[in-house]
Each structure stands twice: as structure tokens, then as C-alpha cells.
Short mmCIF file of C-alpha atoms in Angstrom, two decimals:
data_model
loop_
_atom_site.label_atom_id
_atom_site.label_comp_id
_atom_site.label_asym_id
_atom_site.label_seq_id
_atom_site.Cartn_x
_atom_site.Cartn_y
_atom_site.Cartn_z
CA UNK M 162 29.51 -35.91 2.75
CA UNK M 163 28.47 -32.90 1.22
CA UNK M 164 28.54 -29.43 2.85
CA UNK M 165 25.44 -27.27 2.97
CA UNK M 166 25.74 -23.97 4.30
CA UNK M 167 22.44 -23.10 6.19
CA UNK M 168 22.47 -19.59 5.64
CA UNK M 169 21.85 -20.89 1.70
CA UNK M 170 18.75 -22.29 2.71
CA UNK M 171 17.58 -19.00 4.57
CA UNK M 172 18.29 -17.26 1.14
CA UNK M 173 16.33 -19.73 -0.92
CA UNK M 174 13.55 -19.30 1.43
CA UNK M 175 13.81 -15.85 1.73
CA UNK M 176 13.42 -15.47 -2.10
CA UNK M 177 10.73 -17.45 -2.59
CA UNK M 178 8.49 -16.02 0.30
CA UNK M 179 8.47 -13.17 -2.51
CA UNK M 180 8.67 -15.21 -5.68
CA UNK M 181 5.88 -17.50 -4.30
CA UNK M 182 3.52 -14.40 -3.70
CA UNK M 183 4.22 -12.04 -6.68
CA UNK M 184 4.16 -14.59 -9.31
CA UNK M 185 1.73 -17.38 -9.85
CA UNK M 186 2.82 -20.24 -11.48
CA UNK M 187 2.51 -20.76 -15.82
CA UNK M 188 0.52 -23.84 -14.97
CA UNK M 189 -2.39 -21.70 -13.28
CA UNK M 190 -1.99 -19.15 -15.36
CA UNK M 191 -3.01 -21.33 -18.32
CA UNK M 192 -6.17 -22.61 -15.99
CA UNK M 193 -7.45 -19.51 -15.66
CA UNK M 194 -7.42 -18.93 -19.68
CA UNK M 195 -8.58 -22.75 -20.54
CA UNK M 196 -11.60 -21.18 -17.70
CA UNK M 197 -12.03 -18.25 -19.46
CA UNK M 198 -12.86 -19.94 -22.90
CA UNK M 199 -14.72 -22.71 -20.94
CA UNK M 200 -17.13 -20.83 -18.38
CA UNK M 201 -20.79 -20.34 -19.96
CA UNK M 202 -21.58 -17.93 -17.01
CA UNK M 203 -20.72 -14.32 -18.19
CA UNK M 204 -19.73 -13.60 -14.54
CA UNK M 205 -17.74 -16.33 -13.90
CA UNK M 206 -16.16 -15.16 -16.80
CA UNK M 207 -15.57 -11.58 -15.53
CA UNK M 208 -13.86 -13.62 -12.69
CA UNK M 209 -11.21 -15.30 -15.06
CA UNK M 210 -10.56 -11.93 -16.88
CA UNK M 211 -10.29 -10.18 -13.22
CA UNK M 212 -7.84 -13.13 -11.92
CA UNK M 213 -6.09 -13.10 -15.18
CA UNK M 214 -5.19 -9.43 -14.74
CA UNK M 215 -4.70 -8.87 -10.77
CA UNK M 216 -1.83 -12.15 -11.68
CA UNK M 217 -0.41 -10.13 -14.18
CA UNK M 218 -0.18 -7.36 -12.10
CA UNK M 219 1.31 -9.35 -8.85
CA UNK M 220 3.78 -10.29 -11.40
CA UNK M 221 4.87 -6.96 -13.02
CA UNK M 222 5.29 -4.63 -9.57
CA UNK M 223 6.02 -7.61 -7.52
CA UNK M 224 2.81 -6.84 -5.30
CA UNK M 225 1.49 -10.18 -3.43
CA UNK M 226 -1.43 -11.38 -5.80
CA UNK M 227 -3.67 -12.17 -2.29
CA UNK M 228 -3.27 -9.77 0.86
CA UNK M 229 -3.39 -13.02 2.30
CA UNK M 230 0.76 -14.28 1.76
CA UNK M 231 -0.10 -17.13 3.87
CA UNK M 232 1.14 -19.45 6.44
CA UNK M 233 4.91 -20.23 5.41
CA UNK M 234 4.61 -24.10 4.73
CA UNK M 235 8.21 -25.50 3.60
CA UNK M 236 8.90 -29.04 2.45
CA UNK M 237 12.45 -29.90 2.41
CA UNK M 238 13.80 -33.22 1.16
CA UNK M 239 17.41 -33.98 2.22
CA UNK M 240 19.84 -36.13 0.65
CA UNK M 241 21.22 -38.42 3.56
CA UNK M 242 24.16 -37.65 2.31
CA UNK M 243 24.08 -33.83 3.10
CA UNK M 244 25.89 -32.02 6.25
CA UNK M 245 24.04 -29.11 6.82
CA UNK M 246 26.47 -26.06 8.53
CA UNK M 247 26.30 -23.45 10.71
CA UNK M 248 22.70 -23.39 11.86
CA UNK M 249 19.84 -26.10 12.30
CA UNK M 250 17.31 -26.22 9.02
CA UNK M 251 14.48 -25.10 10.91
CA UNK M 252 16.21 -21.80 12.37
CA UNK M 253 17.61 -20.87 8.74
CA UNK M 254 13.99 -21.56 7.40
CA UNK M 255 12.65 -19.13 9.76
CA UNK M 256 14.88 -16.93 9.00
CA UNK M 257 14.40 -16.70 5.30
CA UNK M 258 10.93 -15.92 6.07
CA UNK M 259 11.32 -13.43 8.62
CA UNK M 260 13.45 -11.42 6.08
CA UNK M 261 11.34 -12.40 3.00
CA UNK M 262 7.89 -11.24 4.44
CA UNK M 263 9.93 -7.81 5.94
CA UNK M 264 11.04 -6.86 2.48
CA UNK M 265 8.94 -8.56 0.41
CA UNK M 266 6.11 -6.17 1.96
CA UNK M 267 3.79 -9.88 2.99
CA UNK M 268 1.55 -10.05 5.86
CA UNK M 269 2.37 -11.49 8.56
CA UNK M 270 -0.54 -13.61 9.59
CA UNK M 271 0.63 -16.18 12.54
CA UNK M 272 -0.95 -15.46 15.99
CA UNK M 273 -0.58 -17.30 18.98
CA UNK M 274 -4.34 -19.42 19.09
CA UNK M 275 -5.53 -18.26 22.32
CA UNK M 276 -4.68 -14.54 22.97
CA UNK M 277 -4.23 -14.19 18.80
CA UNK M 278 -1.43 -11.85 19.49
CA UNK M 279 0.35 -11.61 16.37
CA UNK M 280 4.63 -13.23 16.22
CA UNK M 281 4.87 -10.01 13.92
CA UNK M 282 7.47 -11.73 11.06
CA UNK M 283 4.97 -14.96 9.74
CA UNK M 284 7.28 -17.18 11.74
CA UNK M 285 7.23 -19.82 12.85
CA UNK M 286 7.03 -21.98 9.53
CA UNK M 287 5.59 -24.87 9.11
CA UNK M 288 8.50 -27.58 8.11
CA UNK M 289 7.94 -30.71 6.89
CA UNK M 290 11.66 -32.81 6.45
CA UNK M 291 12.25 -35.59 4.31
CA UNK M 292 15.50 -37.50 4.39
CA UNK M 293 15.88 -39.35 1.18
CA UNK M 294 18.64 -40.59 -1.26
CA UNK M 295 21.69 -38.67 -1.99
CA UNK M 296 23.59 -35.33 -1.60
CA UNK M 297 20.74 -32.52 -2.94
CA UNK M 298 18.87 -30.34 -0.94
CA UNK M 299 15.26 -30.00 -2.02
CA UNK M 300 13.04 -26.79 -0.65
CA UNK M 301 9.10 -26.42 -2.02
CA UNK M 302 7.60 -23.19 -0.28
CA UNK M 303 4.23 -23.59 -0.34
CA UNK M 304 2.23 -20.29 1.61
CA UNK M 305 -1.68 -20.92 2.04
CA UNK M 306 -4.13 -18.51 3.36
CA UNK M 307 -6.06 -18.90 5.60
CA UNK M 308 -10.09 -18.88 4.42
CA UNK M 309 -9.19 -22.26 2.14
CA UNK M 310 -7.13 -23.96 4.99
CA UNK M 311 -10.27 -23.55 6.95
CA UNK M 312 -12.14 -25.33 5.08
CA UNK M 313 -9.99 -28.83 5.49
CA UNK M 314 -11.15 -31.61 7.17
CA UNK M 315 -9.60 -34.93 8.02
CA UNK M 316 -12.45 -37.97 8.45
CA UNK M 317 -12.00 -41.40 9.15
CA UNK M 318 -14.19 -43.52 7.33
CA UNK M 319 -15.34 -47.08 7.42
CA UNK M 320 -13.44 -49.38 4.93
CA UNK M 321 -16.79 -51.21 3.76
CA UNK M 322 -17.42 -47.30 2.01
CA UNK M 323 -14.93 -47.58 -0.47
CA UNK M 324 -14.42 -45.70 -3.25
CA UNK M 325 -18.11 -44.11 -2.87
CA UNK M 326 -17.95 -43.30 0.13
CA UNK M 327 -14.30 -41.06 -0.51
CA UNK M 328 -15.81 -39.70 -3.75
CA UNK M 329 -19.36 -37.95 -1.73
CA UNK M 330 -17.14 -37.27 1.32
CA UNK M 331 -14.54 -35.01 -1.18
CA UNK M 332 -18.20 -33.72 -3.45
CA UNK M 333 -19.96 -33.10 -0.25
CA UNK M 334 -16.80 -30.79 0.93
CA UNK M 335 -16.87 -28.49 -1.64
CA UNK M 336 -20.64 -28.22 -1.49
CA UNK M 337 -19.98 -27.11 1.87
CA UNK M 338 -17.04 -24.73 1.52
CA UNK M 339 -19.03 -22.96 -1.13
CA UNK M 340 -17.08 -19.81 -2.26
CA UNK M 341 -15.50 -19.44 1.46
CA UNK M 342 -12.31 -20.78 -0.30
CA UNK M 343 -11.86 -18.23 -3.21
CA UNK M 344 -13.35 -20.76 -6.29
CA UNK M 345 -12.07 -21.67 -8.71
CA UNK M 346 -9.83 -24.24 -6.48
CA UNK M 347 -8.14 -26.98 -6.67
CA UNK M 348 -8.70 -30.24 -4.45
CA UNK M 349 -6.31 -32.04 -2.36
CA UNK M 350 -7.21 -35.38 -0.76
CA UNK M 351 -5.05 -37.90 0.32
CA UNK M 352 -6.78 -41.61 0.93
CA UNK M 353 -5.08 -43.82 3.62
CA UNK M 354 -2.24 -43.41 6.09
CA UNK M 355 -2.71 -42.18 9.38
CA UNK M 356 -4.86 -39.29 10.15
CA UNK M 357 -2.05 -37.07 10.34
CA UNK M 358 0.17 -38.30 7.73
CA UNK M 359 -3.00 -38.06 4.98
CA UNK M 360 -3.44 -34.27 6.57
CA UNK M 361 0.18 -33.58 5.21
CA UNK M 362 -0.37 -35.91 2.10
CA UNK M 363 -3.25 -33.49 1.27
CA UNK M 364 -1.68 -30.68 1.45
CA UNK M 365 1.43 -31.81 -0.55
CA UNK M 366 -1.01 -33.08 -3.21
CA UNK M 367 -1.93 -29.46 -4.26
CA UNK M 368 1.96 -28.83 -5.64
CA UNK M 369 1.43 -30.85 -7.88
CA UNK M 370 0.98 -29.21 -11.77
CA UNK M 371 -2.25 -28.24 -12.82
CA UNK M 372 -3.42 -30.10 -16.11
CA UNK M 373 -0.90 -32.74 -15.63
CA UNK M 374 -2.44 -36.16 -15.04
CA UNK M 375 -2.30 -38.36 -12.46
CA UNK M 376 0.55 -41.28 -12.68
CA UNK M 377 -2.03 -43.98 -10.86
CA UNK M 378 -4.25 -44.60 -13.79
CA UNK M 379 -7.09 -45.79 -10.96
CA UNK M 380 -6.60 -42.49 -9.49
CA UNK M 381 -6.84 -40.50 -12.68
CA UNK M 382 -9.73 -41.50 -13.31
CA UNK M 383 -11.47 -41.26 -10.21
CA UNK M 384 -10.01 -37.26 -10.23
CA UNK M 385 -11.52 -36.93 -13.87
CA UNK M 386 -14.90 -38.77 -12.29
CA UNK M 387 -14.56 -35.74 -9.20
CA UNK M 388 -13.94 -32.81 -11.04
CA UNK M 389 -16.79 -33.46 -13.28
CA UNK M 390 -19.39 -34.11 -10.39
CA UNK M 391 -17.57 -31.42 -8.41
CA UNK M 392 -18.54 -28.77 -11.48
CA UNK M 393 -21.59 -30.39 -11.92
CA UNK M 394 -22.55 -28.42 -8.88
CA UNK M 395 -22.92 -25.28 -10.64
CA UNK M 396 -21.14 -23.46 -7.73
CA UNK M 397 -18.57 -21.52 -10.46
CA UNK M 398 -15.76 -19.11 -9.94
CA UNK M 399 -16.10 -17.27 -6.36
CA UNK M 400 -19.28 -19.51 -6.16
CA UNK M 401 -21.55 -17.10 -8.16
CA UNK M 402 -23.06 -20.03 -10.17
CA UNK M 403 -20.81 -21.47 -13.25
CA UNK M 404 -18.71 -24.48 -14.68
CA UNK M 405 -15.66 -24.16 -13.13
CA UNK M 406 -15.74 -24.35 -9.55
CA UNK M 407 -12.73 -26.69 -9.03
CA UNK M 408 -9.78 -26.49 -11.93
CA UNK M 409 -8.07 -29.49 -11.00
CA UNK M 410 -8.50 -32.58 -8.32
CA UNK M 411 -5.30 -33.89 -7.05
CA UNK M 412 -5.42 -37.01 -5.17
CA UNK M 413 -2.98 -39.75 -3.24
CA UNK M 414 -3.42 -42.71 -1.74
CA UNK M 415 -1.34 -44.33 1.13
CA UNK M 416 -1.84 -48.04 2.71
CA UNK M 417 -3.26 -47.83 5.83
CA UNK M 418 -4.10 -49.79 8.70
CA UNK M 419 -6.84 -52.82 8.00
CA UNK M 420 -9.41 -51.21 10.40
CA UNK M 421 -9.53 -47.76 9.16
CA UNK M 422 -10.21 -45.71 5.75
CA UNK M 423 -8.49 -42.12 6.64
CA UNK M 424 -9.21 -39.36 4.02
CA UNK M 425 -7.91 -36.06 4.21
CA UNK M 426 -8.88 -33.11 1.46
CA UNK M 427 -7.44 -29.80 1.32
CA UNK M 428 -8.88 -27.04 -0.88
CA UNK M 429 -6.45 -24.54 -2.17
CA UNK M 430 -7.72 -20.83 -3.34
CA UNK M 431 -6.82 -19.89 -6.80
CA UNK M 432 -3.92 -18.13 -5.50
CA UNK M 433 -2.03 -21.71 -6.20
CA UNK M 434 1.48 -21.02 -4.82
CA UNK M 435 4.52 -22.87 -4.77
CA UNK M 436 8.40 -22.62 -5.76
CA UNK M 437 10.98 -25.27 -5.58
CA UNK M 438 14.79 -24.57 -5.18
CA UNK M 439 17.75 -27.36 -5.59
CA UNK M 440 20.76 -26.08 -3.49
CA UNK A 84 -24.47 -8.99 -16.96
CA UNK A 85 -26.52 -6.14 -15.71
CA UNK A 86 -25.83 -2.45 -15.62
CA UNK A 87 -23.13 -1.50 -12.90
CA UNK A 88 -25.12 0.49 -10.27
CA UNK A 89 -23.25 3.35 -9.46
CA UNK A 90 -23.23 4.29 -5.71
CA UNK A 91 -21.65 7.02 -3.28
CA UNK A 92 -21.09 5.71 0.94
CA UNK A 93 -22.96 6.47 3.15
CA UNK A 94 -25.37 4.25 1.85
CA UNK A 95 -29.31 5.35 2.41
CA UNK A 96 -32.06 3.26 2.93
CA UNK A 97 -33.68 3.43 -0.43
CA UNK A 98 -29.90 3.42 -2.07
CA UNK A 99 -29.79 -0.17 -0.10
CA UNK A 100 -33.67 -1.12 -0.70
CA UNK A 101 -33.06 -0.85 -4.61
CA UNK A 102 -30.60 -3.31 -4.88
CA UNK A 103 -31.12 -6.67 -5.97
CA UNK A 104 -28.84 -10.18 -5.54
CA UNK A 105 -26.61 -10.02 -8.63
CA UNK A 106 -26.54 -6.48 -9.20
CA UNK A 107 -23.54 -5.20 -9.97
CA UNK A 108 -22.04 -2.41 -8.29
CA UNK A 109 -19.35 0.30 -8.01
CA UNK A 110 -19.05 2.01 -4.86
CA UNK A 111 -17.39 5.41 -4.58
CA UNK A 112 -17.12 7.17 -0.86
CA UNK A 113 -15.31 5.65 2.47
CA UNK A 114 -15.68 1.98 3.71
CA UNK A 115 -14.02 0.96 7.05
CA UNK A 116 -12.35 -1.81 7.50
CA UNK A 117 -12.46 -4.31 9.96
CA UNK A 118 -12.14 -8.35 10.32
CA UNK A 119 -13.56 -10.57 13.32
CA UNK A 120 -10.58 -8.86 15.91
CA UNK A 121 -11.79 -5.56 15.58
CA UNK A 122 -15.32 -6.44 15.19
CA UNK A 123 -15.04 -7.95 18.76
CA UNK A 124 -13.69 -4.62 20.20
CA UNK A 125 -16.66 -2.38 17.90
CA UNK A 126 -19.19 -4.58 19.81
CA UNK A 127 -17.60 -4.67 23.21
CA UNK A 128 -17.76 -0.81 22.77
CA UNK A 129 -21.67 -0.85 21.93
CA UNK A 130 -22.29 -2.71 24.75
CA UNK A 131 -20.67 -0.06 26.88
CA UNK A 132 -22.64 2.27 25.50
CA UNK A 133 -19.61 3.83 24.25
CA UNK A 134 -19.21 5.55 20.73
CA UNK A 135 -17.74 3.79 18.00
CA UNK A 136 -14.36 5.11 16.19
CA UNK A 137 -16.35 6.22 13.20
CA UNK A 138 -20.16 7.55 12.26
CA UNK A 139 -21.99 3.80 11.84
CA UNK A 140 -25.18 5.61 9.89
CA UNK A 141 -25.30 4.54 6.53
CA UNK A 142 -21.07 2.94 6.79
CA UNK A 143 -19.99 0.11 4.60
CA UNK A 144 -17.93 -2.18 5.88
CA UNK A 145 -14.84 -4.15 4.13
CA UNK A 146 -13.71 -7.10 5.54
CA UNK A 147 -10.01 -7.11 4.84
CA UNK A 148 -6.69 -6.95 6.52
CA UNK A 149 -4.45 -5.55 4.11
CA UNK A 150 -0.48 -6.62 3.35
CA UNK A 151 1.84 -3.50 4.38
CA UNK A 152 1.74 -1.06 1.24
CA UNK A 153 5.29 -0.35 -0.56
CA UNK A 154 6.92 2.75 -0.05
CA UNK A 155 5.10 5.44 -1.98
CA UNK A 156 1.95 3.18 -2.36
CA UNK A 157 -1.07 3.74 -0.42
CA UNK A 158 -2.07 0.21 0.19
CA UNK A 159 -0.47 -3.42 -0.13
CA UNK A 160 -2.62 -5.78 -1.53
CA UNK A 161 -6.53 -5.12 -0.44
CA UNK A 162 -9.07 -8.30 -1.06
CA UNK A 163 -11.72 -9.77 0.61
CA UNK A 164 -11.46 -12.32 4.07
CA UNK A 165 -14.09 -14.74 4.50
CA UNK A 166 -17.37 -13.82 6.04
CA UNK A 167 -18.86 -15.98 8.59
CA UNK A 168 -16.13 -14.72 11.01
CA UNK A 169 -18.22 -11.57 11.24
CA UNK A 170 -21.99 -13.34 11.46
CA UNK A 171 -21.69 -12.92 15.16
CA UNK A 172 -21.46 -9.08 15.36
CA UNK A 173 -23.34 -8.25 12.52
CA UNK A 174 -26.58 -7.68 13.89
CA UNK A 175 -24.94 -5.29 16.51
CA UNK A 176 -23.45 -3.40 13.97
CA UNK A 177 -26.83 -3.00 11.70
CA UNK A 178 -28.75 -1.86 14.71
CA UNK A 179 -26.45 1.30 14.93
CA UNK A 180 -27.01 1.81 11.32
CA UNK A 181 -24.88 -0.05 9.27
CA UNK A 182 -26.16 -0.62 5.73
CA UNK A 183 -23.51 -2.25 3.80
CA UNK A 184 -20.73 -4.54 4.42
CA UNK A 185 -18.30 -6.23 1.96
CA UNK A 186 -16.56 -9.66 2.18
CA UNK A 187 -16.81 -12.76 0.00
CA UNK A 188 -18.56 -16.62 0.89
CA UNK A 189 -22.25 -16.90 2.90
CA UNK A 190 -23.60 -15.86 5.74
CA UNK A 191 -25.61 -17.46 8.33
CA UNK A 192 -29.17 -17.34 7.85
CA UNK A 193 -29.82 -15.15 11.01
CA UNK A 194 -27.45 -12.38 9.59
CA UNK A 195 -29.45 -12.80 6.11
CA UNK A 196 -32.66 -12.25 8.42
CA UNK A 197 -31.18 -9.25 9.95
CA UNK A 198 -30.08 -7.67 6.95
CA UNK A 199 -34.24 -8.19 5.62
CA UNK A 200 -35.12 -6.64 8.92
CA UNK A 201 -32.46 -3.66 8.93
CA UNK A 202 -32.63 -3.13 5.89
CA UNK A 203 -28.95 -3.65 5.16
CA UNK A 204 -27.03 -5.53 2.01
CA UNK A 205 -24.11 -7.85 1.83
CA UNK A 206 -21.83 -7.17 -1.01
CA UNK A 207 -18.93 -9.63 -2.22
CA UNK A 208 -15.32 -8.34 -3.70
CA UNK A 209 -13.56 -10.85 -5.71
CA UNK A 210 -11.32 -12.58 -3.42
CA UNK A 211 -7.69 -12.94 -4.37
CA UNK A 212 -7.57 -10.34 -6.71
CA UNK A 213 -5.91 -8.62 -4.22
CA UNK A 214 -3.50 -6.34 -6.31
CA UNK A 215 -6.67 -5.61 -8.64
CA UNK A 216 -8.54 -4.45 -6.20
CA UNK A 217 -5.93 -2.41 -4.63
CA UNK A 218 -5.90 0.37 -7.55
CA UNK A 219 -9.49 1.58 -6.17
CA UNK A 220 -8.24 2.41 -3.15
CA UNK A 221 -7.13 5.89 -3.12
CA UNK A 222 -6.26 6.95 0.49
CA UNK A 223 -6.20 4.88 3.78
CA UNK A 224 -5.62 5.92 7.21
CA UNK A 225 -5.89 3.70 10.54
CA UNK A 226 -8.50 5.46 12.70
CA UNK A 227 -8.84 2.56 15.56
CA UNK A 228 -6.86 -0.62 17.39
CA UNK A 229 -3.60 0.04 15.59
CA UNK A 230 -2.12 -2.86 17.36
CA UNK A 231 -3.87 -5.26 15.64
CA UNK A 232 -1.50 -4.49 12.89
CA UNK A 233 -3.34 -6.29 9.60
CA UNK A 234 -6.78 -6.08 11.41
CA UNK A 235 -6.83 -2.71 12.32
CA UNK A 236 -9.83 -0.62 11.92
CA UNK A 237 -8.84 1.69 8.84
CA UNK A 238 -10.86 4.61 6.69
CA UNK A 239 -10.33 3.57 3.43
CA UNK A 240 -11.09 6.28 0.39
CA UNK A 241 -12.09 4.61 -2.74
CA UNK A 242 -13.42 5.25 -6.89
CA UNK A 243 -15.14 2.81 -8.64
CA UNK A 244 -14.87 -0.32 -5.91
CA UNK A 245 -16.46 -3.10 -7.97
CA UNK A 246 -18.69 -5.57 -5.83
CA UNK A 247 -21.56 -7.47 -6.58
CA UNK A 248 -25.08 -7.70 -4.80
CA UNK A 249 -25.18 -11.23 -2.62
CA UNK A 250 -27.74 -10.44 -0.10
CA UNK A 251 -30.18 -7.99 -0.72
CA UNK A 252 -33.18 -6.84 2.01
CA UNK A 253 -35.20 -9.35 0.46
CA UNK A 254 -33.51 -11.56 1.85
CA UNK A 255 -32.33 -13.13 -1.57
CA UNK A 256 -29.26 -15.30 -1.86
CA UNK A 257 -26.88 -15.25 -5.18
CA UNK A 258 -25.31 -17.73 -3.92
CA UNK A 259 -27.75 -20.35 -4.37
CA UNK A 260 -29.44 -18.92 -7.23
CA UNK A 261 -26.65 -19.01 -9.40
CA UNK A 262 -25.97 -22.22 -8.28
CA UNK A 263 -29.48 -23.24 -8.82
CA UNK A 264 -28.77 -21.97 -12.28
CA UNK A 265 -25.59 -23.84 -13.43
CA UNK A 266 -26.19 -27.63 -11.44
CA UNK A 267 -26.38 -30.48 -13.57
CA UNK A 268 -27.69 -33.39 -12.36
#
């Protein structure tokens, strides 16, 4: 059995509350200038060069890229052969982002839902534990703001729509969301499970690289198939009118049950954030 | 891309009846602050009859709720929230003189109605370029409902605020017409 001290996973967390928010990952980066060459629209353009420079700037005076540092949403995949000391995982997550959003200067943005009186440190997290194989210690921070999470949805369709039906369901959402979610974005959907298990599925989706293709080769193509008819839309960055609306789709599927056809979709902002630590 | 319009707040009638959707323009003067929170207090105050925390004539309103600024900095990171949240109290506010307000994604069509009527515009920031869009911001002070922490009402001084035109008094939409310029069927 391997040891695990928890107050090493409050320091990994803790970190990468900041990391997560000051620097935006290579792979986005990279979007944005593959955008910038693409875009025929000379303001979506002004968009790319504007996103291009506020990242660089996050980056350089470690300054959150989006006001909005998000809710804290931690994945953690467990080795079952890991003893974790001298705290429970959830307290030392919430702990590494209690001290990360104090002295990383983040928002805090959690409110209870009724009286929306603020928890004033961004806790509580959301955690999301996986026990699988062996002795590591896996933790993906993932912080989303808030105007793309609102525009998820969760729908449970009927079987007999297939593929169609998913594919205008996903289009229809983005019509919808319109520049609410910060384009350009990058779709989540997960197809199958359980309503609440393709909600999580959804969201995981979106860690995922950008410009890295699909291992399903039936679901790369339907996410080369989206992204097209997606942009097709002319919505463009921040929805002024454009090519790129959406810079990636990521999907998943999941068996489900023989009566149902759950699909969930998440849209993230361009403010694509996520770091992994091993411990 | 068109000419940047440049523009000093308080915003007059004809400075808000020459704009068109898709202008682009650079604001220079004070904007306040506030996100749905605050707006709900503003309005709950106008209903009282009471006065509001700052002069409503000719304002411009930012819909943001800063990240705490660093020491020596004047403000964290400053970008657009999302709109609709407001659509309820926006009316109100126009009535009392409001002419501009600054956010990013649509509004409901009764708020685009309102702003024909009032003669008022809706202006979008880019949102997430937070830090960007922090280095026009030259002063900032919280004048109102401190305890709303990120959604407190603030005065916010600023040079050369870049937003573009979205709804004018028209009642024009850039949001579908540059759409309606880039589909592909």
C-alpha cells in the first residue's frame, strides 16, 4: 500500500487553481492562431489577435485570463492501491482551493442557490473520484465559468432518433447559446449512460486536447461532420458573424439502457482550462 | 472594419442616436458596474422612489464582477458577464436615463424594443479577454452594496474601452446580421 499524504493533494490543487487560470494551455493557444489565419471575418479576426494577447498577458503577470476563475471542478483518479493520510480527499481538495483562489487573487464565485450569499473562498469543489488500477494519484483541475455552464443541457431522446437526432440536438444548442458562451468554444457531449453520468461525461470530454482526434473512428467523424455544420452557422468568434464559432467538438459515448438515448453537451468558453498533476 | 468612434460617458442622446450595429467604439469617461445582484437592489430602490447610488442621466453600464486586483494594481481581471441576467431591469434603468450599457451575448427582444424607444444602445466587450481589458481601466472605487463582494456596484474610470455597437436605437441586431452574413447552407 502506498502512502499519500493529503496535505500533497491540497498543494497540487492549490497550484493549479493559479496555474489553471494564468496560463492557458499550448493546445488552445495554437487554436486561436490556426483561427486567426482561418477566419474570413476581419472582426472575428480582431477577436483571435485580442484572445491571443489578453493569454499572453494572463501568462506573463500571472493575472487570471477571465475574471470569471470558475467553479473549482477536480477529477481525481486513485490507484486502489493508494492510502491516503492525514485528511479525507475532499477536505484537502478544498483546501487547496481555498488557499489557491486567496493568493492566487481568483474570484470566488460559489453562492448558496437560494439567498446567493457568497461561501467567500470558491469552496466547496466539485469532486469527481475515480478508483482505478494501481498506486498513482491522478488530479485534473478543471475551473468553468459560469455564462458557458449555463448554457448545458442534458435531454433524453428517443432511440429510433439516432445519430440525427444527437447531431441537430448538439447544432441546435449552439444556435441557441449564441455568443452567451464566449465563442469560439469547444463542444462537449456525451451520448448514452444515465442522465447524470453523460452530464459528467460531458464535461470531462472538454479536457481532452484540442486538434487531437478522436480514438472512435465512428465518433471522429461524426465530430468532423459537427464542427463543420456547427461553423456553417456563421455565428463566429463572440458570435459577431464568422467561421469559427466552435474550435473543436469533443464527443463520448456510453451504453445505456435499451429504452433511452441520454445526450448531454457542455460548451466550454475559450478560456479552455485544465492541469493535471501525478503525485 | 469601420472607423473606431471615439466617445466620452455620459453618453447624450444624439452621441447614442448616431451609432449604428457594428460600429466600433472606444469609450473614455466613467461606467458603473453592476451584474443581476445589484441590478435587483438599483430597481428595488426606483421603486421606492429612492435615489440611486450614482447620477443615471446619460450612465453606461458594465456588466462585470471583477477578480480581486493584485497589490498595487487597480483592478483584477475586468471582462464582460452574460447579458440576459439584466433583461429584467433594463427597462427600469433606461427610464431614469440610462443610455448605454455593456455586456456580451443577446438580449430579449423587449429590452431591444426599449432601447428603440429610450433611445439607449447595447454595447458588447470581448468576453474573456479579461486581463486585456483590464489595462483600460484606470481607477475603480466601490460606491454601493459592498457586500456583494464581486457584484458590487463600482465607478470605474477608463481610456480607450474598446466595445462594439450590438443594439443600436434602431433597433438593429449584429448579432444576426453577421450571422446572416457568414451561414452557409
Amino acid at each position: 500500500m502506498r502512502e499519500i499524504d493529503a496535505s500533497a493533494i491540497t498543494e497540487a490543487v492549490r497550484t493549479m487553481s493559479m496555474s489553471a487560470n494564468y496560463d492557458l494551455g499550448d493546445d488552445v493557444v495554437k487554436a486561436f492562431e490556426r483561427g486567426l489565419e482561418q477566419e474570413e471575418s476581419p472582426t472575428g479576426k480582431a477577436v483571435f489577435k485580442a484572445l491571443l494577447e489578453n493569454s499572453k498577458i494572463a501568462r506573463n503577470e500571472k493575472v487570471p485570463m477571465c475574471q470569471d476563475t470558475g467553479f473549482a471542478v477536480v477529477f481525481v483518479e486513485i490507484g486502489q492501491d493508494v492510502h491516503v493520510t492525514g485528511g479525507a480527499i475532499r477536505e484537502a481538495v478544498n483546501a487547496g482551493v481555498r488557499k489557491g483562489y486567496e493568493e492566487g487573487y481568483l474570484r470566488k464565485s460559489i453562492c448558496d442557490p437560494f439567498t446567493r450569499t457568497n461561501t467567500k473562498d470558491n469552496t466547496p469543489a466539485v469532486v469527481f473520484t475515480e478508483v482505478v488500477d494501481g498506486a498513482g494519484l491522478k488530479i485534473t483541475f478543471a475551473p468553468k465559468g459560469g455564462g458557458s455552464e449555463n448554457m448545458a443541457r442534458v435531454t433524453m431522446l428517443t432511440p429510433s432518433g439516432g445519430k440525427e437526432a444527437v447531431a441537430d440536438f448538439i447544432v441546435n444548442r449552439c444556435q441557441e447559446a449564441g455568443s452567451n458562451p464566449c465563442p469560439p468554444v469547444i463542444v462537449g457531449a456525451c451520448i448514452g449512460g444515465t442522465p447524470e453520468l453523460a452530464a459528467m461525461l460531458a464535461k470531462k470530454a472538454l479536457i481532452r486536447p484540442l486538434g487531437t482526434k478522436n480514438p472512435d473512428p465512428e465518433l471522429a467523424e461524426m465530430e468532423d461532420q459537427l464542427l463543420a455544420r456547427i461553423n456553417n452557422l456563421g455565428m463566429g468568434p463572440q458570435g459577431l458573424g464568422g467561421r469559427i464559432f466552435a474550435l473543436g467538438v469533443h464527443l463520448v459515448k456510453h451504453p445505456c439502457h435499451i429504452a433511452t438515448l441520454p445526450l448531454a453537451v457542455n460548451i466550454c468558453c475559450h478560456a479552455s482550462r485544465h492541469k493535471e498533476t501525478e503525485l | 472594419m469601420s472607423e473606431v468612434i471615439r466617445l466620452t460617458t455620459p453618453l447624450t442622446e444624439e452621441d447614442v442616436a448616431s451609432l449604428k450595429a457594428g460600429d466600433q467604439v472606444s469609450l473614455t469617461g466613467v461606467l458603473y458596474t453592476a451584474r443581476d445582484a445589484a441590478h435587483k437592489r438599483l430597481v428595488a430602490l426606483l421603486d421606492e422612489g429612492k435615489e440611486l447610488p450614482f447620477d443615471a442621466k446619460g450612465a453606461v453600464i458594465y456588466y462585470v464582477g471583477p477578480s480581486p486586483a493584485k497589490p498595487g494594481a487597480v483592478v483584477g481581471s475586468a471582462g464582460p458577464t452574460t447579458s440576459y441576467r439584466m433583461d429584467a431591469y433594463s427597462e427600469r434603468m433606461m427610464e431614469v436615463g440610462m443610455k448605454g450599457m455593456i455586456g456580451k451575448g443577446k438580449r430579449a427582444g423587449d429590452v431591444v424594443d426599449a432601447m428603440v424607444k429610450h433611445k439607449a444602445v447595447y454595447f458588447a466587450a470581448i468576453g474573456g479577454a479579461a486581463a486585456l481589458i483590464a489595462r483600460s481601466i484606470k481607477k475603480v472605487d466601490v460606491i454601493a452594496y459592498e457586500d456583494l463582494g464581486p457584484e458590487a456596484v463600482r465607478r470605474m474610470e477608463v481610456e480607450d474601452f474598446k466595445v462594439v455597437v450590438i443594439n443600436d436605437t434602431n433597433g438593429a441586431d449584429l448579432y444576426e446580421q453577421g450571422q446572416e452574413r457568414y451561414r452557409k447552407e
